[in-house]
Amino acid sequence: MEWSACLDEYEKLVIRMTTPRVVIDNAVCPTATIVKVDSARKHGILLEAVQVLTDLNLSIKKAYISSDGRWFMDVFHVTDVNGNKLTDESVINYIEQSLGTIHYGRTLDFNGLTALELTGTDRVGLLSEVFAVLADLQCDVVEAKVWTHNGRIASFIHVKDCNSGSPIEDSQQIDRIESRLRSVLKGDNDIRSAKTSVSMAVAHTERRLHQMMFADRDYERKPILRLSADSPVVTVQNWIERGYSVVNVQCKDRMKLLFDVVSNLTDMEYVVFHGTINTAGDRAYLEFYIKHTDGTPISSEPERQRVIQCLQAAVERRASEGVTLELCTPDRQGLLADVTRTFRENGLNVTRAEISTSREMAANVFYVTDAIGIPADPKIIDSVRQKIGLSKLKVKELPPLVYHQEAEREEQGVGVAGTVLLSLGSLVRRNLYNLGLIRSYS
């Protein structure tokens, strides 16, 4: 390590003592790479470590967290997206370097872009209207993530000026963007105030989306429709003798699950002192021993219930029951507005989206359902693909229900009575929705 000439010996000692020590081992475990981090304890350092790993799309299969006194130790068992141990030396070196500097903070490379933050009441076609407004205002969408949960929407969008390719800095133009987007988000009957903001600030997009939905109190609302009975189970109880609150989360395993849970605990001003994370098959089991930042455990029943609600929301926000569509095509002005308008005109609702452009190519992923949140009719999906282009818009993944239905049809066909019942059920639900007789499901 090279030292600055202005540092004295005491400052050098402090840096040596507080710099995290990182060990990456491929020999101990036959199925995963072990990543060990030893560091001086600091609020948020667990989240920073998890963030480094999940930003590389690594899967955390097991983890052990321990904090004694002023020292902190994390042990992660990680694999790549294919479930293999890490062998790429450039990835291993990046992990070592990034985890070794987490005390000093990290920035994301979004220079030259303007950040838009949007929250409001979700509705069919809302994203189409947002992208249409941005296209009309000469804003080129470079990166974006959109989440919906319990009838609310949060979006973090990075844009630049279509003509100059520069960030948008003109105050009058910024005011126009905020005003137009706020009007779109509010719609005709928004029961909550929509929020928009424009800034040059750099933020971790997914961390910020959690913060936006948490501030919007999405966790207090009941789900519009819950298709899966596999909801996260969260329990919270106090260990009075040791002064901890013990949090247990059981749910379906997925990528970035640990990040989502730890991100919300951190934003709620809780510190994880000890924890274990285990996965078995497609299930994940997480246990955390937490305290407030002031060293006290959870002190009331309302607070306990709030923690349960918030962690359930944290797990659910990234989940999607819809069909996953992948759009890969040369980028052009108004592309997102045109594609999402086609979704809207065919009754498809975008529940989550990941937008990115690289070297003039758009690589976008949309998670779509029908208007009331159930899996869309495959015939409608096929129709939309034909309108946009079969080679451009592809089905990346089907929800389990639709996948099994399609498999059964291919193998043995569907009986007439079954087809009639399925059609009648869908027809009744759609008619009730159109008549305004159903809006939510408890």
Coordinates of N, CA, C and O in Angstrom, one line a residue, residues 1 12-25 34-41 45 49 66 68 70-76 92 95-104:
M1 N 0.8 -1.2 0.0 CA 0.0 0.0 0.0 C 0.9 1.2 0.0 O 1.8 1.4 0.8
K12 N -1.5 6.2 9.6 CA -1.3 4.9 8.9 C -1.7 3.7 9.7 O -2.3 2.8 9.1
L13 N -1.5 3.8 11.0 CA -1.9 2.6 11.9 C -3.4 2.5 11.9 O -3.9 1.4 11.8
V14 N -4.1 3.6 11.9 CA -5.6 3.6 11.9 C -6.1 3.0 10.6 O -7.0 2.1 10.6
I15 N -5.5 3.3 9.5 CA -5.9 2.8 8.2 C -5.7 1.3 8.1 O -6.5 0.5 7.7
R16 N -4.5 0.9 8.6 CA -4.2 -0.6 8.6 C -5.2 -1.3 9.5 O -5.7 -2.4 9.1
M17 N -5.6 -0.8 10.6 CA -6.5 -1.5 11.5 C -7.9 -1.5 11.0 O -8.7 -2.4 11.3
T18 N -8.4 -0.5 10.2 CA -9.8 -0.4 9.8 C -10.0 -0.9 8.4 O -11.1 -1.1 8.0
T19 N -8.9 -1.2 7.6 CA -9.1 -1.7 6.3 C -9.5 -3.2 6.3 O -8.8 -4.0 7.0
P20 N -10.6 -3.5 5.7 CA -11.1 -4.9 5.7 C -10.1 -5.9 5.2 O -9.4 -5.5 4.2
R21 N -10.0 -7.0 5.8 CA -9.1 -8.1 5.3 C -10.0 -9.1 4.6 O -11.0 -9.6 5.1
V22 N -9.6 -9.4 3.3 CA -10.4 -10.3 2.5 C -9.7 -11.5 2.1 O -8.5 -11.5 1.7
V23 N -10.3 -12.7 2.3 CA -9.7 -14.0 1.9 C -10.7 -14.7 1.0 O -11.9 -14.9 1.4
I24 N -10.3 -15.1 -0.2 CA -11.1 -15.9 -1.1 C -10.5 -17.3 -1.3 O -9.4 -17.4 -1.7
D25 N -11.3 -18.3 -1.0 CA -10.8 -19.7 -0.9 C -11.7 -20.6 -1.8 O -12.9 -20.7 -1.6
I34 N -15.5 -19.7 -1.1 CA -15.7 -19.0 0.2 C -15.1 -17.6 0.1 O -13.9 -17.4 -0.3
V35 N -15.9 -16.6 0.5 CA -15.4 -15.3 0.6 C -15.5 -14.8 2.1 O -16.6 -14.8 2.6
K36 N -14.4 -14.5 2.7 CA -14.3 -14.1 4.1 C -13.9 -12.7 4.2 O -12.9 -12.3 3.6
V37 N -14.6 -11.9 5.0 CA -14.3 -10.5 5.2 C -14.2 -10.2 6.7 O -15.2 -10.4 7.4
D38 N -13.1 -9.7 7.2 CA -12.9 -9.3 8.5 C -12.7 -7.8 8.5 O -11.9 -7.2 7.7
S39 N -13.4 -7.1 9.4 CA -13.4 -5.6 9.3 C -13.8 -5.0 10.7 O -14.5 -5.7 11.5
A40 N -13.3 -3.8 10.9 CA -13.9 -3.0 12.0 C -15.4 -2.8 11.8 O -15.8 -2.6 10.6
R41 N -16.2 -2.9 12.8 CA -17.6 -2.8 12.7 C -18.0 -1.3 12.4 O -17.6 -0.4 13.0
I45 N -21.9 -1.8 7.0 CA -20.8 -2.5 6.3 C -21.3 -3.8 5.8 O -20.8 -4.3 4.7
A49 N -20.9 -5.1 1.8 CA -20.2 -6.3 1.4 C -21.2 -7.2 0.5 O -20.8 -7.7 -0.5
S66 N -21.0 -12.5 12.1 CA -20.7 -12.4 13.5 C -20.0 -11.1 13.8 O -19.1 -10.7 13.1
D68 N -18.4 -9.2 17.2 CA -18.1 -9.1 18.7 C -17.3 -7.9 19.0 O -16.3 -7.6 18.3
R70 N -16.0 -4.5 18.6 CA -15.8 -3.5 17.5 C -15.4 -4.2 16.3 O -15.0 -3.5 15.3
W71 N -15.4 -5.6 16.2 CA -14.9 -6.3 15.1 C -16.0 -7.1 14.4 O -17.0 -7.5 15.1
F72 N -15.9 -7.3 13.1 CA -17.0 -7.8 12.3 C -16.4 -8.9 11.3 O -15.4 -8.6 10.7
M73 N -17.1 -10.0 11.2 CA -16.7 -11.0 10.3 C -17.8 -11.6 9.5 O -18.9 -11.9 10.1
D74 N -17.7 -11.7 8.2 CA -18.6 -12.3 7.3 C -18.0 -13.4 6.6 O -16.8 -13.3 6.1
V75 N -18.7 -14.5 6.4 CA -18.3 -15.6 5.6 C -19.4 -16.0 4.6 O -20.5 -16.3 5.0
F76 N -19.1 -15.8 3.3 CA -20.1 -16.1 2.3 C -19.7 -17.3 1.4 O -18.5 -17.4 1.0
I92 N -12.3 -12.6 -9.3 CA -11.8 -12.7 -7.9 C -11.0 -11.5 -7.5 O -11.2 -11.0 -6.3
I95 N -13.4 -8.7 -6.6 CA -14.0 -8.9 -5.3 C -13.1 -8.5 -4.2 O -13.4 -7.8 -3.3
E96 N -11.8 -8.9 -4.3 CA -10.8 -8.6 -3.3 C -10.6 -7.1 -3.1 O -10.6 -6.5 -2.0
Q97 N -10.5 -6.4 -4.3 CA -10.3 -5.0 -4.3 C -11.5 -4.2 -3.7 O -11.4 -3.3 -2.9
S98 N -12.7 -4.6 -4.2 CA -13.9 -3.9 -3.8 C -14.2 -4.1 -2.3 O -14.5 -3.2 -1.6
L99 N -14.1 -5.4 -1.9 CA -14.4 -5.6 -0.4 C -13.3 -5.0 0.5 O -13.6 -4.6 1.6
G100 N -12.1 -4.9 -0.1 CA -11.1 -4.3 0.7 C -11.1 -2.8 0.9 O -10.4 -2.2 1.7
T101 N -12.1 -2.1 0.1 CA -12.2 -0.7 0.2 C -13.6 -0.2 0.6 O -14.0 0.9 0.4
I102 N -14.4 -1.2 1.1 CA -15.8 -0.8 1.4 C -16.0 0.3 2.5 O -17.0 1.0 2.5
H103 N -14.9 0.4 3.3 CA -15.0 1.4 4.4 C -15.0 2.8 3.8 O -15.5 3.8 4.4
Y104 N -14.5 2.9 2.5 CA -14.3 4.3 2.0 C -15.4 4.6 1.0 O -15.4 5.7 0.3

